[in-house]
């Protein structure tokens, strides 16, 4: 039996790396005052089709959907923002707080062709700031992402940023693109021929060389932005001082809900799948669910890709095996005393392991080393009779015989970690 293609087992030893990264994410969210939200991994399919866009790759090709007993179509979430908008509207959060700042860490599912950095189940760290259309909110989202990467030691990053305008100015840009491409469709790839009909903006980030050539002279969106979008974009840019960025007129992103700011952060420590994070503003999405016009902006980092980049750049957090005590004993008749000692030390908050099974004393001490135990408590016949212990400091090798529990506690409390 094998795991489903494109999924990954995260084993003990690896999960500690995840926990350590998640701790960094939580610390940064505390500083930026984002609160954790936990949402279902399944939603009704229309939550995604309505928000991500009927013609996007995610909706047309990549969703895991099934029909439930009641005949309604349900989908494993391919991303987090649609569920956030549904939850925000369903719980009428707009009536409770003026600005909501939420973060989530969890699995997402996309039926993509698996390769390095592209999985069918992957994890995202997402942040969503709902209720503000201030350009500083966009900047905050970008800064939070950059702080995560800085804190984890990642360097070779590229931030690309663009504005895709709003519902007023985008139609004019779309019609300019249609005019430009209408007599050039022959030169486009098959995908872009379809995009020309259905979702022309998506043509802008096609990687096909023949499309690229045609794209080189295509009109740029910046020239079509209305005054409001232009000013907003300029203020976002102005608040990114100290951060390296490139304005990329071709950046459109693969989800249709974006308005105004969009951005992507890539890492040259990744392979072909080099997008580490992406996000942007989605000022019309909440309205689609609640009827209330509420602006929002957010982003998500792919955690598997983050780990690939940290590994490639030598920045993976170092995890040391560690436990406070290992209780060793010679014969089965001392096992109960060892078990009671383990229980007593654990009740005082120490992490403790003991010999499980019937290993020889030498192998028990080897196991203690492997577990990173700081001290071994050894129980033999003499200790069983006296009610005392032998204590061995496994870091220094110093051994004390006939010691009581108070001595043991004092020894570990005074020993350097
Ligand atoms: P996205 O660009 O589709 O945006 O995904 C964000 C990140 O998730 C990507 O940059 C990548 O690191 C990771 N990712 C995506 N697909 C895969 C995959 N198949 N395997 C591994 N990693 C993957 C969103 O999902 C938006 N919801 C972000 C957002 C939040 N926008 C506003 N708020």
Coordinates of C-alpha atoms and ligand atoms in Angstrom, one line a residue:
X1 CA 0.0 0.0 0.0
X2 CA 1.4 3.4 -0.9
X3 CA 0.4 7.0 -0.2
X4 CA -1.6 8.9 -2.8
X5 CA 0.7 10.4 -5.5
X6 CA 1.5 14.0 -4.7
X7 CA 1.0 13.6 -0.9
X8 CA 3.7 13.4 1.8
X9 CA 4.2 11.7 5.1
X10 CA 5.7 14.1 7.7
X11 CA 7.4 11.8 10.1
X12 CA 8.7 12.5 13.7
X13 CA 12.0 14.2 13.2
X14 CA 10.5 16.2 10.3
X15 CA 7.4 17.3 12.2
X16 CA 9.7 19.1 14.7
X17 CA 11.0 21.2 11.8
X18 CA 7.4 22.0 10.9
X19 CA 6.6 23.0 14.5
X20 CA 9.7 25.2 14.7
X21 CA 8.7 27.0 11.4
X22 CA 5.1 27.3 12.6
X23 CA 6.4 28.8 15.9
X24 CA 8.1 31.5 13.8
X25 CA 4.9 32.2 11.9
X26 CA 2.9 32.4 15.1
X27 CA 5.4 34.8 16.7
X28 CA 5.3 37.1 13.7
X29 CA 1.5 37.0 13.6
X30 CA 1.5 38.0 17.3
X31 CA 3.7 41.0 16.5
X32 CA 1.4 42.0 13.5
X33 CA -1.7 41.2 15.6
X34 CA -3.1 38.5 13.3
X35 CA -5.4 36.0 15.1
X36 CA -5.6 32.3 14.1
X37 CA -8.7 31.0 12.4
X38 CA -9.4 27.3 11.7
X39 CA -11.8 26.5 8.9
X40 CA -13.1 23.3 7.4
X41 CA -11.1 21.6 4.7
X42 CA -14.3 21.0 2.7
X43 CA -16.7 23.6 1.4
X44 CA -19.6 23.5 -1.1
X45 CA -18.1 23.6 -4.5
X46 CA -19.8 26.8 -5.5
X47 CA -17.8 28.7 -2.8
X48 CA -14.7 28.1 -5.0
X49 CA -16.2 28.4 -8.4
X50 CA -17.8 31.7 -7.5
X51 CA -14.7 33.2 -6.0
X52 CA -11.6 31.7 -7.7
X53 CA -13.3 32.0 -11.2
X54 CA -15.0 29.5 -13.5
X55 CA -12.3 29.7 -16.2
X56 CA -9.2 29.4 -13.9
X57 CA -7.0 26.3 -14.0
X58 CA -7.9 25.6 -10.4
X59 CA -11.6 25.5 -11.0
X60 CA -11.5 23.8 -14.5
X61 CA -8.9 21.2 -13.8
X62 CA -7.6 21.0 -10.2
X63 CA -10.4 20.6 -7.8
X64 CA -11.2 17.4 -5.9
X65 CA -15.0 17.4 -5.9
X66 CA -17.5 14.8 -4.9
X67 CA -21.3 14.7 -4.5
X68 CA -22.5 14.3 -0.9
X69 CA -25.4 12.2 0.2
X70 CA -27.7 15.2 -0.1
X71 CA -26.7 15.6 -3.8
X72 CA -24.7 18.8 -3.2
X73 CA -21.2 19.0 -4.7
X74 CA -18.4 19.4 -2.1
X75 CA -14.8 20.2 -2.8
X76 CA -11.5 19.8 -0.8
X77 CA -10.3 23.3 -0.5
X78 CA -7.7 24.2 -3.1
X79 CA -6.9 27.5 -1.3
X80 CA -8.0 29.4 1.8
X81 CA -9.3 32.8 0.8
X82 CA -12.7 31.6 -0.6
X83 CA -13.5 29.8 2.7
X84 CA -12.4 32.9 4.6
X85 CA -14.8 35.1 2.6
X86 CA -17.6 32.5 3.2
X87 CA -16.9 32.4 6.9
X88 CA -16.6 36.2 7.3
X89 CA -20.0 36.6 5.6
X90 CA -21.8 33.7 7.2
X91 CA -20.8 34.8 10.7
X92 CA -21.6 38.5 9.9
X93 CA -18.2 39.5 11.2
X94 CA -18.7 42.9 9.5
X95 CA -21.2 43.7 12.3
X96 CA -18.7 42.8 15.0
X97 CA -15.4 44.3 14.1
X98 CA -14.3 47.0 11.6
X99 CA -11.1 45.2 10.6
X100 CA -10.4 41.5 10.9
X101 CA -6.8 40.2 10.8
X102 CA -6.7 36.4 10.5
X103 CA -4.1 33.8 9.8
X104 CA -4.4 30.1 9.1
X105 CA -2.0 27.1 8.6
X106 CA -3.4 24.1 7.0
X107 CA -3.6 21.6 4.1
X108 CA -4.9 22.5 0.6
X109 CA -5.7 20.2 -2.2
X110 CA -5.1 20.6 -5.9
X111 CA -5.2 17.8 -8.6
X112 CA -2.0 18.9 -10.2
X113 CA 0.8 16.9 -11.9
X114 CA 3.1 16.2 -9.0
X115 CA 6.8 17.4 -9.2
X116 CA 9.3 18.9 -6.9
X117 CA 7.5 21.7 -5.0
X118 CA 4.2 20.8 -6.6
X119 CA 1.9 18.5 -4.6
X120 CA -1.7 17.4 -4.5
X121 CA -1.9 18.0 -0.8
X122 CA 0.3 20.9 0.4
X123 CA 0.1 23.3 3.2
X124 CA -0.3 27.1 3.2
X125 CA 0.3 29.7 5.8
X126 CA -2.3 32.4 4.9
X127 CA -3.0 35.8 6.2
X128 CA -6.1 37.9 5.4
X129 CA -6.8 41.5 6.4
X130 CA -10.5 42.2 5.9
X131 CA -12.2 45.6 6.2
X132 CA -9.4 48.0 5.1
X133 CA -8.6 49.4 1.7
X134 CA -5.6 51.4 3.0
X135 CA -2.5 50.9 0.8
X136 CA -0.7 50.4 4.1
X137 CA -2.7 47.2 4.6
X138 CA -1.3 45.9 1.3
X139 CA 2.2 46.9 2.5
X140 CA 1.7 45.2 5.8
X141 CA 0.8 41.9 4.1
X142 CA 4.0 42.1 2.0
X143 CA 6.1 43.2 5.0
X144 CA 4.8 40.3 7.1
X145 CA 5.8 37.8 4.3
X146 CA 9.3 39.4 4.0
X147 CA 9.7 39.2 7.8
X148 CA 8.9 35.5 7.8
X149 CA 11.6 34.9 5.2
X150 CA 14.1 37.2 6.9
X151 CA 13.5 35.5 10.3
X152 CA 14.1 32.1 8.8
X153 CA 17.3 33.3 7.0
X154 CA 16.1 33.1 3.4
X155 CA 17.8 35.5 1.0
X156 CA 17.6 34.8 -2.7
X157 CA 14.1 36.2 -3.1
X158 CA 12.4 38.3 -5.7
X159 CA 9.3 40.3 -5.0
X160 CA 7.2 41.2 -8.1
X161 CA 4.2 43.5 -7.7
X162 CA 1.5 44.9 -10.0
X163 CA -1.9 46.4 -10.0
X164 CA -4.7 44.7 -11.9
X165 CA -7.0 47.6 -11.5
X166 CA -10.6 47.5 -10.5
X167 CA -14.0 46.8 -12.0
X168 CA -14.1 50.3 -13.6
X169 CA -10.8 50.3 -15.5
X170 CA -10.2 46.6 -16.1
X171 CA -12.8 46.2 -18.9
X172 CA -11.0 48.9 -20.9
X173 CA -7.7 47.1 -20.5
X174 CA -9.3 43.8 -21.5
X175 CA -10.7 45.4 -24.7
X176 CA -7.3 46.9 -25.5
X177 CA -5.8 43.4 -25.1
X178 CA -8.5 41.9 -27.3
X179 CA -7.8 44.5 -30.0
X180 CA -4.1 43.8 -29.8
X181 CA -4.3 40.0 -29.9
X182 CA -7.2 39.6 -32.4
X183 CA -5.0 39.4 -35.5
X184 CA -2.2 37.5 -33.7
X185 CA -4.0 34.5 -32.4
X186 CA -2.3 32.2 -35.0
X187 CA 1.0 32.8 -33.2
X188 CA -0.4 31.8 -29.7
X189 CA -0.2 28.4 -28.0
X190 CA -3.3 26.3 -27.8
X191 CA -3.9 27.3 -24.2
X192 CA -3.7 31.0 -25.0
X193 CA -6.1 30.5 -27.9
X194 CA -8.6 29.4 -25.3
X195 CA -7.6 32.1 -22.9
X196 CA -8.1 34.7 -25.6
X197 CA -11.8 33.7 -25.7
X198 CA -12.3 33.0 -22.0
X199 CA -9.8 34.8 -19.7
X200 CA -7.6 37.0 -21.7
X201 CA -5.6 38.4 -18.7
X202 CA -4.2 34.9 -18.0
X203 CA -2.4 35.1 -21.3
X204 CA -0.1 37.7 -19.8
X205 CA 1.9 35.2 -17.7
X206 CA 2.1 32.4 -20.3
X207 CA 5.7 31.0 -20.4
X208 CA 5.5 29.7 -24.0
X209 CA 8.2 31.5 -26.1
X210 CA 6.0 32.2 -29.1
X211 CA 3.4 33.8 -26.8
X212 CA 6.1 35.7 -25.0
X213 CA 7.2 37.2 -28.3
X214 CA 3.7 38.5 -29.0
X215 CA 3.3 39.6 -25.4
X216 CA 6.4 41.8 -25.5
X217 CA 4.6 44.6 -27.3
X218 CA 1.2 44.1 -25.7
X219 CA -0.3 47.1 -23.8
X220 CA 0.6 47.2 -20.1
X221 CA -2.1 47.5 -17.5
X222 CA -0.5 50.3 -15.7
X223 CA -1.4 52.7 -18.5
X224 CA -5.1 51.7 -18.1
X225 CA -5.4 52.2 -14.4
X226 CA -8.0 54.7 -13.2
X227 CA -6.8 57.6 -11.0
X228 CA -8.0 55.8 -7.8
X229 CA -6.1 52.5 -8.6
X230 CA -3.0 54.4 -9.8
X231 CA -2.8 56.4 -6.6
X232 CA -3.4 53.4 -4.5
X233 CA -0.7 51.5 -6.3
X234 CA 1.8 54.4 -5.9
X235 CA 1.1 54.5 -2.2
X236 CA 1.7 50.8 -1.8
X237 CA 5.0 51.1 -3.6
X238 CA 6.0 54.2 -1.6
X239 CA 5.5 52.3 1.7
X240 CA 7.8 49.4 0.7
X241 CA 11.0 51.3 1.5
X242 CA 13.9 49.0 2.4
X243 CA 12.5 46.2 0.3
X244 CA 13.7 45.2 -3.1
X245 CA 10.8 44.8 -5.6
X246 CA 10.1 44.9 -9.3
X247 CA 7.0 46.3 -10.8
X248 CA 5.9 43.6 -13.2
X249 CA 3.1 44.7 -15.6
X250 CA 2.6 41.1 -16.7
X251 CA 1.9 39.7 -13.2
X252 CA -1.8 38.7 -13.1
X253 CA -1.9 35.6 -10.8
X254 CA -4.1 32.5 -11.3
X255 CA -7.1 33.5 -9.3
X256 CA -9.8 35.8 -10.6
X257 CA -10.8 37.5 -7.3
X258 CA -8.0 40.0 -7.3
X259 CA -8.4 43.7 -7.7
X260 CA -5.7 46.4 -7.6
X261 CA -2.5 45.1 -5.9
X262 CA -1.2 41.6 -6.7
X263 CA 2.2 40.3 -5.8
X264 CA 4.4 37.2 -5.9
X265 CA 7.6 36.3 -4.1
X266 CA 9.8 33.8 -5.9
X267 CA 13.0 32.1 -4.6
X268 CA 16.0 31.0 -6.7
X269 CA 16.6 28.3 -4.1
X270 CA 13.5 26.6 -5.5
X271 CA 13.4 24.6 -8.8
X272 CA 10.9 25.1 -11.6
X273 CA 8.1 25.8 -9.1
X274 CA 9.7 28.9 -7.8
X275 CA 6.7 30.8 -6.3
X276 CA 7.1 30.8 -2.6
X277 CA 4.2 33.1 -1.8
X278 CA 1.5 35.1 -3.6
X279 CA -1.3 37.4 -2.7
X280 CA -3.1 40.6 -3.4
X281 CA -6.2 42.6 -2.8
X282 CA -9.7 41.2 -3.3
X283 CA -12.1 44.1 -2.8
X284 CA -15.2 42.5 -4.4
X285 CA -15.0 39.0 -3.0
X286 CA -16.8 39.6 0.3
X287 CA -19.6 41.3 -1.5
X288 CA -20.2 38.2 -3.6
X289 CA -21.0 36.4 -0.4
X290 CA -22.6 39.0 1.9
X291 CA -23.8 41.7 -0.4
X292 CA -21.6 44.1 1.7
X293 CA -18.9 46.0 0.0
X294 CA -15.9 45.2 2.2
X295 CA -12.3 45.5 0.9
X296 CA -9.7 42.9 1.8
X297 CA -6.1 41.9 1.1
X298 CA -4.1 38.8 1.9
X299 CA -1.5 36.3 0.9
X300 CA -0.3 32.7 1.3
X301 CA 3.1 31.0 1.6
X302 CA 3.5 27.4 0.5
X303 CA 5.1 25.6 3.4
X304 CA 6.5 22.6 1.5
X305 CA 8.2 25.1 -0.8
X306 CA 9.4 27.1 2.1
X307 CA 11.1 23.9 3.5
X308 CA 12.6 23.1 0.1
X309 CA 14.1 26.7 0.0
X310 CA 15.3 26.5 3.6
X311 CA 17.0 23.1 2.9
X312 CA 18.6 24.3 -0.3
X313 CA 20.0 27.5 1.3
X314 CA 21.2 25.7 4.5
X315 CA 18.7 27.4 6.7
X316 CA 16.6 24.5 7.9
X317 CA 16.1 24.9 11.7
X318 CA 18.3 22.5 13.6
X319 CA 16.3 20.2 15.8
X320 CA 18.1 18.4 18.6
X321 CA 16.8 15.1 20.1
X322 CA 16.4 15.9 23.7
X323 CA 15.0 14.4 26.9
X324 CA 15.8 15.1 30.6
X325 CA 16.1 11.6 32.1
X326 CA 16.5 8.0 31.0
X327 CA 15.7 5.4 33.6
X328 CA 17.9 2.3 33.2
X329 CA 17.7 -0.9 35.2
X330 CA 19.4 -4.3 35.3
X331 CA 16.7 -6.9 35.8
X332 CA 13.0 -7.2 35.5
X333 CA 12.5 -7.1 39.2
X334 CA 13.6 -3.4 39.2
X335 CA 11.2 -2.5 36.4
X336 CA 8.3 -1.4 38.6
X337 CA 10.6 0.9 40.6
X338 CA 11.9 2.3 37.3
X339 CA 8.3 2.9 36.2
X340 CA 7.4 4.6 39.4
X341 CA 10.5 6.8 39.2
X342 CA 9.6 7.8 35.6
X343 CA 6.0 8.7 36.8
X344 CA 7.3 10.8 39.6
X345 CA 9.8 12.8 37.4
X346 CA 7.1 13.3 34.7
X347 CA 4.7 14.6 37.3
X348 CA 7.3 17.3 38.1
X349 CA 7.4 18.3 34.5
X350 CA 10.6 16.5 33.3
X351 CA 10.6 14.6 30.0
X352 CA 11.5 11.0 30.8
X353 CA 12.0 7.7 29.0
X354 CA 12.8 4.3 30.4
X355 CA 14.0 1.0 29.2
X356 CA 11.1 -0.6 27.3
X357 CA 11.5 -4.4 27.0
X358 CA 14.6 -6.2 28.2
X359 CA 17.6 -4.5 26.7
X360 CA 21.0 -5.0 28.4
X361 CA 22.2 -2.1 30.5
X362 CA 24.9 -1.1 27.9
X363 CA 22.2 -0.9 25.2
X364 CA 20.0 1.1 27.5
X365 CA 22.7 3.7 27.9
X366 CA 23.3 3.8 24.2
X367 CA 19.6 4.4 23.7
X368 CA 19.8 7.2 26.3
X369 CA 22.5 8.8 24.2
X370 CA 20.5 8.5 21.0
X371 CA 17.5 10.1 22.7
X372 CA 19.7 13.0 23.8
X373 CA 19.0 12.3 27.5
X374 CA 20.8 14.6 29.9
X375 CA 20.9 12.3 32.8
X376 CA 20.5 8.5 33.4
X377 CA 19.0 7.3 36.6
X378 CA 20.2 3.7 37.2
X379 CA 18.4 1.2 39.4
X380 CA 20.0 -2.1 40.4
X381 CA 19.6 -4.4 43.3
X382 CA 21.3 -2.1 45.7
X383 CA 19.1 0.9 44.7
X384 CA 16.0 -1.3 44.9
X385 CA 16.9 -2.2 48.5
X386 CA 18.0 1.3 49.7
X387 CA 15.3 3.3 47.9
X388 CA 18.1 5.5 46.5
X389 CA 19.5 5.9 42.9
X390 CA 22.6 6.1 40.9
X391 CA 22.7 9.2 38.8
X392 CA 24.9 9.7 35.7
X393 CA 25.3 13.0 34.0
X394 CA 25.5 11.9 30.4
X395 CA 27.1 15.1 29.2
X396 CA 30.0 15.2 31.7
X397 CA 30.2 11.4 32.6
X398 CA 30.1 12.3 36.3
X399 CA 28.3 9.6 38.3
X400 CA 26.9 9.8 41.9
X401 CA 25.8 6.7 43.7
X402 CA 23.2 6.4 46.6
X403 CA 21.4 9.7 45.9
X404 CA 17.8 10.6 46.6
X405 CA 15.2 12.3 44.5
X406 CA 16.0 15.8 45.9
X407 CA 19.7 15.4 44.8
X408 CA 18.5 14.3 41.3
X409 CA 16.2 17.4 40.9
X410 CA 18.9 19.7 42.2
X411 CA 21.4 18.2 39.8
X412 CA 19.3 18.7 36.7
X413 CA 18.2 22.2 37.7
X414 CA 21.8 23.3 38.1
X415 CA 23.2 21.6 35.0
X416 CA 23.7 23.7 31.9
X417 CA 21.3 22.7 29.1
Ligands
LIG1 P1 -1.6 30.8 -4.7 O1 -0.5 31.6 -5.4 O2 -2.4 29.9 -5.5 O3 -2.4 31.8 -3.9 O4 -0.8 29.9 -3.6 C1 0.0 30.4 -2.7 C2 1.3 29.5 -2.5 O5 0.9 28.2 -2.2 C3 2.1 29.4 -3.8 O6 3.0 30.6 -3.9 C4 2.9 28.2 -3.5 O7 4.0 28.4 -2.6 C5 1.9 27.3 -2.7 N1 1.3 26.3 -3.6 C6 0.3 26.5 -4.5 N2 0.0 25.3 -5.2 C7 0.9 24.4 -4.7 C8 1.1 23.0 -4.9 N3 0.3 22.3 -5.8 N4 2.1 22.4 -4.3 C9 2.8 23.0 -3.3 N5 2.7 24.4 -3.1 C10 1.7 25.0 -3.7 C11 -3.5 31.4 -3.1 O8 -3.8 30.3 -2.8 C12 -4.2 32.6 -2.5 N6 -5.4 32.1 -1.7 C13 -3.4 33.5 -1.7 C14 -4.1 34.6 -1.1 C15 -4.5 34.8 0.1 N7 -4.5 35.7 -1.8 C16 -5.1 36.5 -1.0 N8 -5.2 35.9 0.2

